PDB file of C-alpha atoms in Angstrom:
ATOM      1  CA  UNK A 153      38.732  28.607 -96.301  1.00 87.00           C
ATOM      2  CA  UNK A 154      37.434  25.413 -96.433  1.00 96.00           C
ATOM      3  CA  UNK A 155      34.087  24.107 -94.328  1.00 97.00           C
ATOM      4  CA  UNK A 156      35.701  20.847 -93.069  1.00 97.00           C
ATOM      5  CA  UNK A 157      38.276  17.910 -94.235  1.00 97.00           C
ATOM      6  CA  UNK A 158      35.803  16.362 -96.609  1.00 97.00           C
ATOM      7  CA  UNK A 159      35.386  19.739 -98.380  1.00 97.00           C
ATOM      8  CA  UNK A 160      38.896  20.068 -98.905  1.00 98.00           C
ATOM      9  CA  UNK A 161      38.854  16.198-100.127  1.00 97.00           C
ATOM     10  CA  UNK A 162      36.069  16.893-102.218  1.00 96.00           C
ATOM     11  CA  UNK A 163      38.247  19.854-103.523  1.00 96.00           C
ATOM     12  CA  UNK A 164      41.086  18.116-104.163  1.00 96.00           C
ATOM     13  CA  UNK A 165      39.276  14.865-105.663  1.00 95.00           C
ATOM     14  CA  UNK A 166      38.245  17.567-108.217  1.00 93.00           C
ATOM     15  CA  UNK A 167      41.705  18.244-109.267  1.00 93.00           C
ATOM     16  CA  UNK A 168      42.856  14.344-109.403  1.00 92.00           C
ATOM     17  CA  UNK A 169      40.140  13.119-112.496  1.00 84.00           C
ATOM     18  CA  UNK A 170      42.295  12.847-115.069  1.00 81.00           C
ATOM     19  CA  UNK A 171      44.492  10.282-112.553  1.00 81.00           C
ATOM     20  CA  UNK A 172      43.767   6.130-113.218  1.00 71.00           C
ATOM     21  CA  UNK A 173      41.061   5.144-111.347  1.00 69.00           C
ATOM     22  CA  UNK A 174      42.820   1.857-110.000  1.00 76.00           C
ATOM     23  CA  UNK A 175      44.724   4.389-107.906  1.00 89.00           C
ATOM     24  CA  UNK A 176      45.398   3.594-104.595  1.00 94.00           C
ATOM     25  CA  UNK A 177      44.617   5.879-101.924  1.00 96.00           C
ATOM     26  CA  UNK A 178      46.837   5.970 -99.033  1.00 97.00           C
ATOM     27  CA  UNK A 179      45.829   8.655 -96.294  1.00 98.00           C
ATOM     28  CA  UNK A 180      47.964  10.237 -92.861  1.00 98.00           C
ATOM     29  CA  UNK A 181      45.245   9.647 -89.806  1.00 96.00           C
ATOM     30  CA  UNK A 182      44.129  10.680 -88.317  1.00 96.00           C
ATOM     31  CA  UNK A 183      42.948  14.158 -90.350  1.00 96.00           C
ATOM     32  CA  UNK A 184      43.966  12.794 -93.992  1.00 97.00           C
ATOM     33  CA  UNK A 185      41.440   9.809 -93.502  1.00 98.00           C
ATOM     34  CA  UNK A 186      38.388  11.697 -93.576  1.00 97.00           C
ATOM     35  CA  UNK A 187      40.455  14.014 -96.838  1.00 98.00           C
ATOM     36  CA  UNK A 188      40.932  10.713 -98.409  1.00 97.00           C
ATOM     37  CA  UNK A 189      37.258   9.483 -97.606  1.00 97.00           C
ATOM     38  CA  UNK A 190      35.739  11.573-100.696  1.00 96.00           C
ATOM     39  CA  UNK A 191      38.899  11.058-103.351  1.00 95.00           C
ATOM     40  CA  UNK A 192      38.077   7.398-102.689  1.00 94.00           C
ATOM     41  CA  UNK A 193      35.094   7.755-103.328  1.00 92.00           C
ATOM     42  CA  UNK A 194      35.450   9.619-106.786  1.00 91.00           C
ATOM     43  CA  UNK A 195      37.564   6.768-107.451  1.00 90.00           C
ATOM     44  CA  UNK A 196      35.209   4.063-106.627  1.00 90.00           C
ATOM     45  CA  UNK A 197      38.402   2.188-104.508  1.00 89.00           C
ATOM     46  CA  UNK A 198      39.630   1.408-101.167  1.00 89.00           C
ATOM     47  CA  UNK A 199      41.108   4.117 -98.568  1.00 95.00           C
ATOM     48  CA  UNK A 200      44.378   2.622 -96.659  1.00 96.00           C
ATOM     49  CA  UNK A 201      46.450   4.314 -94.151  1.00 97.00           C
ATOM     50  CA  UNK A 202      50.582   4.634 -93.790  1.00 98.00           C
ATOM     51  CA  UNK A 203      50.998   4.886 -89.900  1.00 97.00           C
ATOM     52  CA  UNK A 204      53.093   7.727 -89.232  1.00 97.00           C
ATOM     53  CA  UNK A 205      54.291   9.730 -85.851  1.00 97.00           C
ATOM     54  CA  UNK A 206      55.872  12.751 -85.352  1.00 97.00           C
ATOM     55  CA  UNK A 207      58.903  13.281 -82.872  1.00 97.00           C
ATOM     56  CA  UNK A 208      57.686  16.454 -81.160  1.00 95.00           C
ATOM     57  CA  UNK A 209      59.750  18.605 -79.646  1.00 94.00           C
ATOM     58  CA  UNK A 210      60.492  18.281 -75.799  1.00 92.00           C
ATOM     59  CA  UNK A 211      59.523  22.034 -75.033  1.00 90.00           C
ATOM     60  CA  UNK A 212      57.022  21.985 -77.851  1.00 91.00           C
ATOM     61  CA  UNK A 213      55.573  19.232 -78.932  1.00 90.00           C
ATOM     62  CA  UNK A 214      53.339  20.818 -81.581  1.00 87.00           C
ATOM     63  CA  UNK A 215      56.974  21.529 -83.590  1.00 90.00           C
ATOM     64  CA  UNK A 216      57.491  18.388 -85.619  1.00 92.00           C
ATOM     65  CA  UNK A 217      61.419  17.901 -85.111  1.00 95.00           C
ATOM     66  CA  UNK A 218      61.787  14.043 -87.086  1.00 97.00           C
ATOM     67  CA  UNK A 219      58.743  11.306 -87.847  1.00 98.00           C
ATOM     68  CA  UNK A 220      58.757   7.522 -87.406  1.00 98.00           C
ATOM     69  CA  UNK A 221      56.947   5.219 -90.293  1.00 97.00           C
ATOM     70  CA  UNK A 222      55.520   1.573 -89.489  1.00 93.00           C
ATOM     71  CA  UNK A 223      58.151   0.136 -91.421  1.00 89.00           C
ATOM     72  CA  UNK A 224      61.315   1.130 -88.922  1.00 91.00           C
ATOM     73  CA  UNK A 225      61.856   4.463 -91.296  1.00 95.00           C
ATOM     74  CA  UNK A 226      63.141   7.700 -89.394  1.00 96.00           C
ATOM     75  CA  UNK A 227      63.138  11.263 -90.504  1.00 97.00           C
ATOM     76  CA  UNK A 228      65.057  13.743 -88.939  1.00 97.00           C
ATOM     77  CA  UNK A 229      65.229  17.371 -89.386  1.00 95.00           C
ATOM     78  CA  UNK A 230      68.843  17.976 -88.889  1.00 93.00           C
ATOM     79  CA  UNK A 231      68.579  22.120 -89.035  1.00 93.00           C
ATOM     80  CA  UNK A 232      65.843  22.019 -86.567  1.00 93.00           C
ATOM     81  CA  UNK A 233      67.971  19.290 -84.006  1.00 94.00           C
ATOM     82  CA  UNK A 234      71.130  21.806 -84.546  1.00 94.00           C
ATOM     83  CA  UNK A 235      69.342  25.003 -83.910  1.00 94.00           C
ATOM     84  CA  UNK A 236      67.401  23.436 -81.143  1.00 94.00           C
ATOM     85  CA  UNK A 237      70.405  21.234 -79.688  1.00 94.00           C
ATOM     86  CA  UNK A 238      68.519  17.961 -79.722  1.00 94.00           C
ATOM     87  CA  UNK A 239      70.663  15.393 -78.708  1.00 94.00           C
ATOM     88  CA  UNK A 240      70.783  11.749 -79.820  1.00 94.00           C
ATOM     89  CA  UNK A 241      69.343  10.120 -76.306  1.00 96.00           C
ATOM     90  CA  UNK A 242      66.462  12.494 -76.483  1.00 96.00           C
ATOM     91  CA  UNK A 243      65.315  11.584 -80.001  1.00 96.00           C
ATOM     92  CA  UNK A 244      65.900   7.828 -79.120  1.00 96.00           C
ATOM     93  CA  UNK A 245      63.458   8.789 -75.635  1.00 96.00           C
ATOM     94  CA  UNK A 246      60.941  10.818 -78.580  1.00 96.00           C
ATOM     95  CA  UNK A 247      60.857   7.493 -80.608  1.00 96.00           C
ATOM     96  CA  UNK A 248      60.515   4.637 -78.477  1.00 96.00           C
ATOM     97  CA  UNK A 249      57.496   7.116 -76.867  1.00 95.00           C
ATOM     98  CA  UNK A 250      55.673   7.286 -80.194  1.00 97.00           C
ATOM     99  CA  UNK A 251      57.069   3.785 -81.279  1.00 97.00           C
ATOM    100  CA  UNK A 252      53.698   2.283 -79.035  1.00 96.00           C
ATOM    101  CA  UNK A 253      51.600   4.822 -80.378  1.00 96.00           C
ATOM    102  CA  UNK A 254      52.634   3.818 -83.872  1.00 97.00           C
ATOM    103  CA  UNK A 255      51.952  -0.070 -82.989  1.00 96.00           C
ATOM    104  CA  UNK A 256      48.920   0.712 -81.166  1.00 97.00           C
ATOM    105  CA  UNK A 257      47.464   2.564 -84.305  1.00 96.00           C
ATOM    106  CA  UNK A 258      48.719   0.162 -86.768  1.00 96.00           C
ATOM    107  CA  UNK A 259      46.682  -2.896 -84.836  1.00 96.00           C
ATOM    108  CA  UNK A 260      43.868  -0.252 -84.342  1.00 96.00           C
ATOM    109  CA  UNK A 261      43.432   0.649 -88.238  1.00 96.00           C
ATOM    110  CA  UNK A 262      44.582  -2.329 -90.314  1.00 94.00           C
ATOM    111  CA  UNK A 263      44.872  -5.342 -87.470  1.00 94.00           C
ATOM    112  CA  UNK A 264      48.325  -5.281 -87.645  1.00 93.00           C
ATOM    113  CA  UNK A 265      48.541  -5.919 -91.334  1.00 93.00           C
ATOM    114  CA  UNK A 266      51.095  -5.036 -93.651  1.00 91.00           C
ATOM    115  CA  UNK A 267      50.239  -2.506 -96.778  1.00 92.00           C
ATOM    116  CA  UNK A 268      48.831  -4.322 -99.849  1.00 91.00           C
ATOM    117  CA  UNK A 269      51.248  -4.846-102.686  1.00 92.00           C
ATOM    118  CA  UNK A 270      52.377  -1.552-103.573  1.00 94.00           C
ATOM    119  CA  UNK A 271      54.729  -2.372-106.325  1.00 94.00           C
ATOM    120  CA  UNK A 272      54.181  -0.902-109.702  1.00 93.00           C
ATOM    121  CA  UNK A 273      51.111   1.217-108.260  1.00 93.00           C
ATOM    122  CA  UNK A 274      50.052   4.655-108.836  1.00 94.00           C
ATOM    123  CA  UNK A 275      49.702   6.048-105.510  1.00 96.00           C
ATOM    124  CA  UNK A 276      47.718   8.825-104.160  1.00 97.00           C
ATOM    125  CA  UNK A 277      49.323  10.048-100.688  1.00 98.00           C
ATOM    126  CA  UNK A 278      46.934  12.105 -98.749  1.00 98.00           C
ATOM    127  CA  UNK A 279      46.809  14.412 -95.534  1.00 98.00           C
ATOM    128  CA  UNK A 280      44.826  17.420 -94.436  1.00 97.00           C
ATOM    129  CA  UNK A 281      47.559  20.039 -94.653  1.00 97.00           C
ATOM    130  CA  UNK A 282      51.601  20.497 -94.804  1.00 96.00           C
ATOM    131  CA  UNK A 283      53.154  22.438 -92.654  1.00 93.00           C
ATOM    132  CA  UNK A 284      56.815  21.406 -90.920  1.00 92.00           C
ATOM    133  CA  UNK A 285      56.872  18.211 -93.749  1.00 95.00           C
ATOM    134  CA  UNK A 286      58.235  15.556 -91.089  1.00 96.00           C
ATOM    135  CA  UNK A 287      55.478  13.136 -91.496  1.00 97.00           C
ATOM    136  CA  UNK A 288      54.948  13.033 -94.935  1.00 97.00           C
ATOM    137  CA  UNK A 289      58.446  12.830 -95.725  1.00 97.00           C
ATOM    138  CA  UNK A 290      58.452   9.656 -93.466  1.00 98.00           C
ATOM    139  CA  UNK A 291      55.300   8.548 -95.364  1.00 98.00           C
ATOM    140  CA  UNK A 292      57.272   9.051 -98.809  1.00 98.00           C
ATOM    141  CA  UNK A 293      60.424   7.170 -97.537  1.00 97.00           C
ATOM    142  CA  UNK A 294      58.705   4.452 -96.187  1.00 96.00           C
ATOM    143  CA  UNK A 295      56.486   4.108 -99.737  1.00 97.00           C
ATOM    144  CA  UNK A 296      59.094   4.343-101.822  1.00 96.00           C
ATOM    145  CA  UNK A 297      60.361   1.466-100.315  1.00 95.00           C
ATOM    146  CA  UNK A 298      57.479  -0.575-101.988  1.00 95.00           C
ATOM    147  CA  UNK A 299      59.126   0.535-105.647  1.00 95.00           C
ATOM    148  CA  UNK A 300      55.748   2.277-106.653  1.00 95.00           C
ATOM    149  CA  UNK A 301      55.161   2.924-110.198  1.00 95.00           C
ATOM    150  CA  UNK A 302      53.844   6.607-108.946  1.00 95.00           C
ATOM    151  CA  UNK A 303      53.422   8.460-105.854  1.00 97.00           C
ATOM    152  CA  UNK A 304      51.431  11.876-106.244  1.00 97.00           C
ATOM    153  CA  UNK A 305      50.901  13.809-102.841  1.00 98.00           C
ATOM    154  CA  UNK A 306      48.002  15.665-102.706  1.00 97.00           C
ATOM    155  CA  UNK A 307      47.078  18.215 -99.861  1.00 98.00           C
ATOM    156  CA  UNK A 308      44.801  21.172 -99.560  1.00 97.00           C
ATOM    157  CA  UNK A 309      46.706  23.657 -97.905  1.00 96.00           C
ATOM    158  CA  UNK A 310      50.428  23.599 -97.645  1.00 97.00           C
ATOM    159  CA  UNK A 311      53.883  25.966 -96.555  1.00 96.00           C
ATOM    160  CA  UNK A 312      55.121  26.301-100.258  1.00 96.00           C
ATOM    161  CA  UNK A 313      58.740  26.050 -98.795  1.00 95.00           C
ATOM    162  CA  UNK A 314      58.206  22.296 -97.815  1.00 95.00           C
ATOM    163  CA  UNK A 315      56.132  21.780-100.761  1.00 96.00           C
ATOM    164  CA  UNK A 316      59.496  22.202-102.291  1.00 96.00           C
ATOM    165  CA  UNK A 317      61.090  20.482-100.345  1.00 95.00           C
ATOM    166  CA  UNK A 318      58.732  17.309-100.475  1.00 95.00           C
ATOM    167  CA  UNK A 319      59.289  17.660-104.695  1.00 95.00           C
ATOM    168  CA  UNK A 320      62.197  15.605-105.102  1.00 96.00           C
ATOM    169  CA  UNK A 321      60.235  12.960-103.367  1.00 97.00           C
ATOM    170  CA  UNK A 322      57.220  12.751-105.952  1.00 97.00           C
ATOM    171  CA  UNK A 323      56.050  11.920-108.965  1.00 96.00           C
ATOM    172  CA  UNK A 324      53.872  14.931-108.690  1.00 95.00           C
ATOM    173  CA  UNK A 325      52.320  16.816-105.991  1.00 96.00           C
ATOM    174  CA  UNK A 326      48.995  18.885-105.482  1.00 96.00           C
ATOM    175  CA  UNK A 327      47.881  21.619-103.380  1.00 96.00           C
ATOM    176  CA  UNK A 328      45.058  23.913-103.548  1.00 96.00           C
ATOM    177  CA  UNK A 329      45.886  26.343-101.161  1.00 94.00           C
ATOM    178  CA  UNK A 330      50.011  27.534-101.179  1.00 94.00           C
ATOM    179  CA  UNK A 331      51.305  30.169 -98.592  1.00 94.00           C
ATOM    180  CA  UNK A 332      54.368  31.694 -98.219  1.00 92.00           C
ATOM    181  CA  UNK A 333      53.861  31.868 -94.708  1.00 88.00           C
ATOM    182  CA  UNK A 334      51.780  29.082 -92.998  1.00 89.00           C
ATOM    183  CA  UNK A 335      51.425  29.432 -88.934  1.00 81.00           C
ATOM    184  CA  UNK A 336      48.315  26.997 -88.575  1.00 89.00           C
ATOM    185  CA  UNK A 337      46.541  24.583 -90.757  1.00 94.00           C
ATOM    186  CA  UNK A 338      43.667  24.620 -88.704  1.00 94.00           C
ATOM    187  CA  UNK A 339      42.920  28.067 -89.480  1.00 94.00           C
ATOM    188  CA  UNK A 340      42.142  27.913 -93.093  1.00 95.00           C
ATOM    189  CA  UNK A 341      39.050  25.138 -91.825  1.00 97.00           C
ATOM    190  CA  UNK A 342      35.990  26.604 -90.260  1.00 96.00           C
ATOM    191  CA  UNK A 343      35.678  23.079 -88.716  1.00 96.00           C
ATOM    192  CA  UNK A 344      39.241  21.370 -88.031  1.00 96.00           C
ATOM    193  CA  UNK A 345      37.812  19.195 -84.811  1.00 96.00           C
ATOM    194  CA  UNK A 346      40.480  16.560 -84.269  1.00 94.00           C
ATOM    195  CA  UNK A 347      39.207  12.584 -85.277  1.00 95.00           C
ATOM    196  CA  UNK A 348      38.844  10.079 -83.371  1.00 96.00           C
ATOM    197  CA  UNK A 349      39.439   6.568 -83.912  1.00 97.00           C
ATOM    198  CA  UNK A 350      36.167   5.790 -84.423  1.00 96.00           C
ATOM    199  CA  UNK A 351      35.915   8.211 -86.829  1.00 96.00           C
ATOM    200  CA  UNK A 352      38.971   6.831 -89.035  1.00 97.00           C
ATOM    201  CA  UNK A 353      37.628   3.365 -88.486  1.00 96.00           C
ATOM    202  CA  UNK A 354      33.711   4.495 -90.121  1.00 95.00           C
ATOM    203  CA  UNK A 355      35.623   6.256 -92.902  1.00 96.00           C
ATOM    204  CA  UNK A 356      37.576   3.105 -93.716  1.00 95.00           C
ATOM    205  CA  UNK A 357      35.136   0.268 -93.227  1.00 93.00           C
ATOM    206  CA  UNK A 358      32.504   2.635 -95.656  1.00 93.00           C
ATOM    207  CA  UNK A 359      35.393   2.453 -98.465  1.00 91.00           C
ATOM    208  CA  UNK A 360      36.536  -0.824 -97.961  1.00 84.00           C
ATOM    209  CA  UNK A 361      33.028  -1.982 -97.723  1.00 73.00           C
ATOM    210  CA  UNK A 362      32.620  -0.495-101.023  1.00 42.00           C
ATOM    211  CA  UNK A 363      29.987   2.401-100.461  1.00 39.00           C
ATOM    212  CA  UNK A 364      30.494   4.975-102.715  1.00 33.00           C
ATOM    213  CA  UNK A 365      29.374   7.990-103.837  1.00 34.00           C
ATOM    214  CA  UNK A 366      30.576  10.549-106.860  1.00 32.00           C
ATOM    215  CA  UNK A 367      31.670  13.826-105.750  1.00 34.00           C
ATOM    216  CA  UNK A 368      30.965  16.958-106.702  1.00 34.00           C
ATOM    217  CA  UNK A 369      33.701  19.428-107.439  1.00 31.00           C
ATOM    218  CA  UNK A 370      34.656  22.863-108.391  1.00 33.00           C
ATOM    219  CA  UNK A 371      38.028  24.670-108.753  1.00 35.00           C
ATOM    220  CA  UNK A 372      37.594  27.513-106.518  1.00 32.00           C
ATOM    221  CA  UNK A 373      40.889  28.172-105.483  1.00 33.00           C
ATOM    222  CA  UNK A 374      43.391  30.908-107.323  1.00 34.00           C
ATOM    223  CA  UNK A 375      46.428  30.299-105.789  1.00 43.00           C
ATOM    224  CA  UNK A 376      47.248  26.508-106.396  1.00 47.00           C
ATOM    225  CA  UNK A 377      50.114  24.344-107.653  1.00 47.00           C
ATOM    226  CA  UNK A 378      50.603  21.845-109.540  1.00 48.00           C
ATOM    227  CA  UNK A 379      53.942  19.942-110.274  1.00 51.00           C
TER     228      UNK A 379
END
């Protein structure tokens, strides 16, 4: 298990060395931020977020069924609408509902500013687990856009059928901790408190403000990939 989300960033900043330090590291909020805090620092660089929201189900929201980026992308998992019998009116209803929470977020976190130049960039995509794969394959849509020069997604814990299924999307794609069978993220942290806003906003204004610190890091984890 890991202690917290900076644990598992300091885990995973361990296995991302050998990357270019003028990576750019691009987190999920709110639980990625305070992943990406310590890989940014390793790096010595700025932490920047891709504002992302999940179309919950109507009976259960916690079931990601689709994902909205900040740039107008939409995900959809057809299999899940089909078994579930989601029609077209309610996913428009599910996005224009997390449509304002996507806007409010984006002025929240970066003032309503667009990325920085992403264009022949290596970037590091980060988030604090993969379960259902909705949001970070709106997050990989919506960067690809940019025509990166590399996108490497990096998580500590992740369902190794959508790790699979987030493959094609990558250049090449990290996790420390890959189950067959993954109920809960939240279970493999002893401390998985959900962030606040403040919280994102410390973690990015001590990057961007350029305090930084190396991180210590071992490889204590067996059963990882690496693609």
């Amino acid at each position: 298990m890991f202690e917290d989300r900076f644990d598992a960033g300091k885990q995973l900043a361990g296995r991302l060395v050998n990357e270019s330090k003028n990576s750019l590291i691009i987190a999920l909020p709110r639980g990625g931020v305070a992943v990406g805090f310590p890989i940014a620092q390793e790096f010595k660089t700025s932490l920047e977020v891709i504002i992302v929201r999940k179309l919950g189900s109507p009976n259960n929201p916690e079931l990601g069924v689709g994902a909205i980026a900040e740039d107008g992308i939409l995900f959809l998992d057809k299999e899940i609408l089909e078994l579930l019998q989601i029609t077209n009116s309610t996913i428009k209803l599910l996005r224009e509902k997390e449509e304002i929470e996507l806007e409010r977020r984006l002025q929240q976190y970066r003032g309503g500013n667009s990325l920085p130049l992403l264009t022949n960039k290596t970037i590091i995509l980060v988030d604090d687990g993969l379960a259902t794969g909705v949001t970070a394959h709106a997050a990989l849509l919506s960067l690809k856009k940019h025509h990166p020069k590399k996108i490497i997604f990096a998580v500590p814990i992740c369902s190794h059928d959508t790790a699979c299924s987030i493959r094609p999307l990558v250049d090449s794609m990290i996790c420390l901790k890959n189950l067959e069978q993954l109920d809960a993220i939240g279970r493999y942290y002893h401390n998985f408190d959900q962030l606040t806003d403040e919280e994102v906003l410390t973690f990015l204004e001590k990057t961007n403000n350029g305090k930084t610190t190396s991180a210590n890091t071992e490889d204590t984890f067996a059963n990882q990939i690496v693609w």
